[in-house]
Short mmCIF file of C-alpha atoms in Angstrom, two decimals:
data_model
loop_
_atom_site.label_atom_id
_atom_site.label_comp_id
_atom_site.label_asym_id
_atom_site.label_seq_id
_atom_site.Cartn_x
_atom_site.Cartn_y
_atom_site.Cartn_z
CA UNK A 1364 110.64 75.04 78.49
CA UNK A 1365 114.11 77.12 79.30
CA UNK A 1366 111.79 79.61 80.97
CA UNK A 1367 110.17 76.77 82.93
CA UNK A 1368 113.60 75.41 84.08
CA UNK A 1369 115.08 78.99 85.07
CA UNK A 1370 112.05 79.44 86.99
CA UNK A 1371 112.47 76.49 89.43
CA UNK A 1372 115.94 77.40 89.82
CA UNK A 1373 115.21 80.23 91.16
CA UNK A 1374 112.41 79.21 93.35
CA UNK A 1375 115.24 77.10 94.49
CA UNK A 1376 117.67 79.89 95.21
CA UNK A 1377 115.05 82.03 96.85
CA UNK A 1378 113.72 78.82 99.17
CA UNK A 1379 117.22 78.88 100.74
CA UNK A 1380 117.55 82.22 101.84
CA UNK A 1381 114.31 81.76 103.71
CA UNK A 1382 114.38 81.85 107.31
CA UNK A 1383 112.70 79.11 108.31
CA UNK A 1384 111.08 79.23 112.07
CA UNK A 1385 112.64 77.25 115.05
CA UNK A 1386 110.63 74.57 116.79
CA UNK A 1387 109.04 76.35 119.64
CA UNK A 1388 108.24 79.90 117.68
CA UNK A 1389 106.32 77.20 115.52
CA UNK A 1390 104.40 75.95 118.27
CA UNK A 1391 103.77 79.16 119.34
CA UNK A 1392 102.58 80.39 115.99
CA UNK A 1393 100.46 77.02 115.48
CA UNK A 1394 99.14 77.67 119.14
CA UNK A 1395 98.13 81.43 118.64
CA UNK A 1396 96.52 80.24 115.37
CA UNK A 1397 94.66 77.67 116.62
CA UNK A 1398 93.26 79.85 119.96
CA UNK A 1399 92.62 82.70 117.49
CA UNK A 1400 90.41 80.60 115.15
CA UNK A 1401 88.48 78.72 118.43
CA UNK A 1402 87.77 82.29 119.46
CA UNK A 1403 86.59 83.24 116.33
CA UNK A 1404 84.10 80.57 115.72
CA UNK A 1405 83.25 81.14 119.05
CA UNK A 1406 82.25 84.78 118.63
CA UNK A 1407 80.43 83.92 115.60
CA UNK A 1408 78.26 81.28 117.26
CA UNK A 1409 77.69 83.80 120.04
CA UNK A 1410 76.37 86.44 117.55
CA UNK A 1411 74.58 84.13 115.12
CA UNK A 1412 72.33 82.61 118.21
CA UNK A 1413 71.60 86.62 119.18
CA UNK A 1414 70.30 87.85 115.79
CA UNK A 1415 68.30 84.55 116.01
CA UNK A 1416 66.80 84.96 119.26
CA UNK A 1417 66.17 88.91 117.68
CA UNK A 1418 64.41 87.56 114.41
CA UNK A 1419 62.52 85.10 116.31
CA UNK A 1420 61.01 87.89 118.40
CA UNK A 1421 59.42 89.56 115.68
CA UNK A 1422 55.96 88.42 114.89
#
């Protein structure tokens, strides 16, 4: 149980040396996220629907 206890303290320590992002490089971060996932999902929808149309072709 020591072991657990010296654990969290250090998670502790470690947690306040972090440098924690201001407001707006969050947003920016959350934005560039966000776009990058939309034009993921995107591209995969794109492709997906083309090897479709392809198998579909075939007799």
């Amino acid at each position: 149980m020591n072991r657990v206890g010296n654990f969290l303290r250090d998670v502790g320590r470690e947690m306040k040396k972090v440098s924690w992002p201001k407001k707006n490089e969050l947003t920016r971060y959350t934005i560039t996220v966000i776009s990058t996932v939309l034009f993921m999902t995107l591209f995969f929808v794109v492709v997906d629907y083309g090897i479709s149309s392809l198998i579909r072709l075939i007799p």
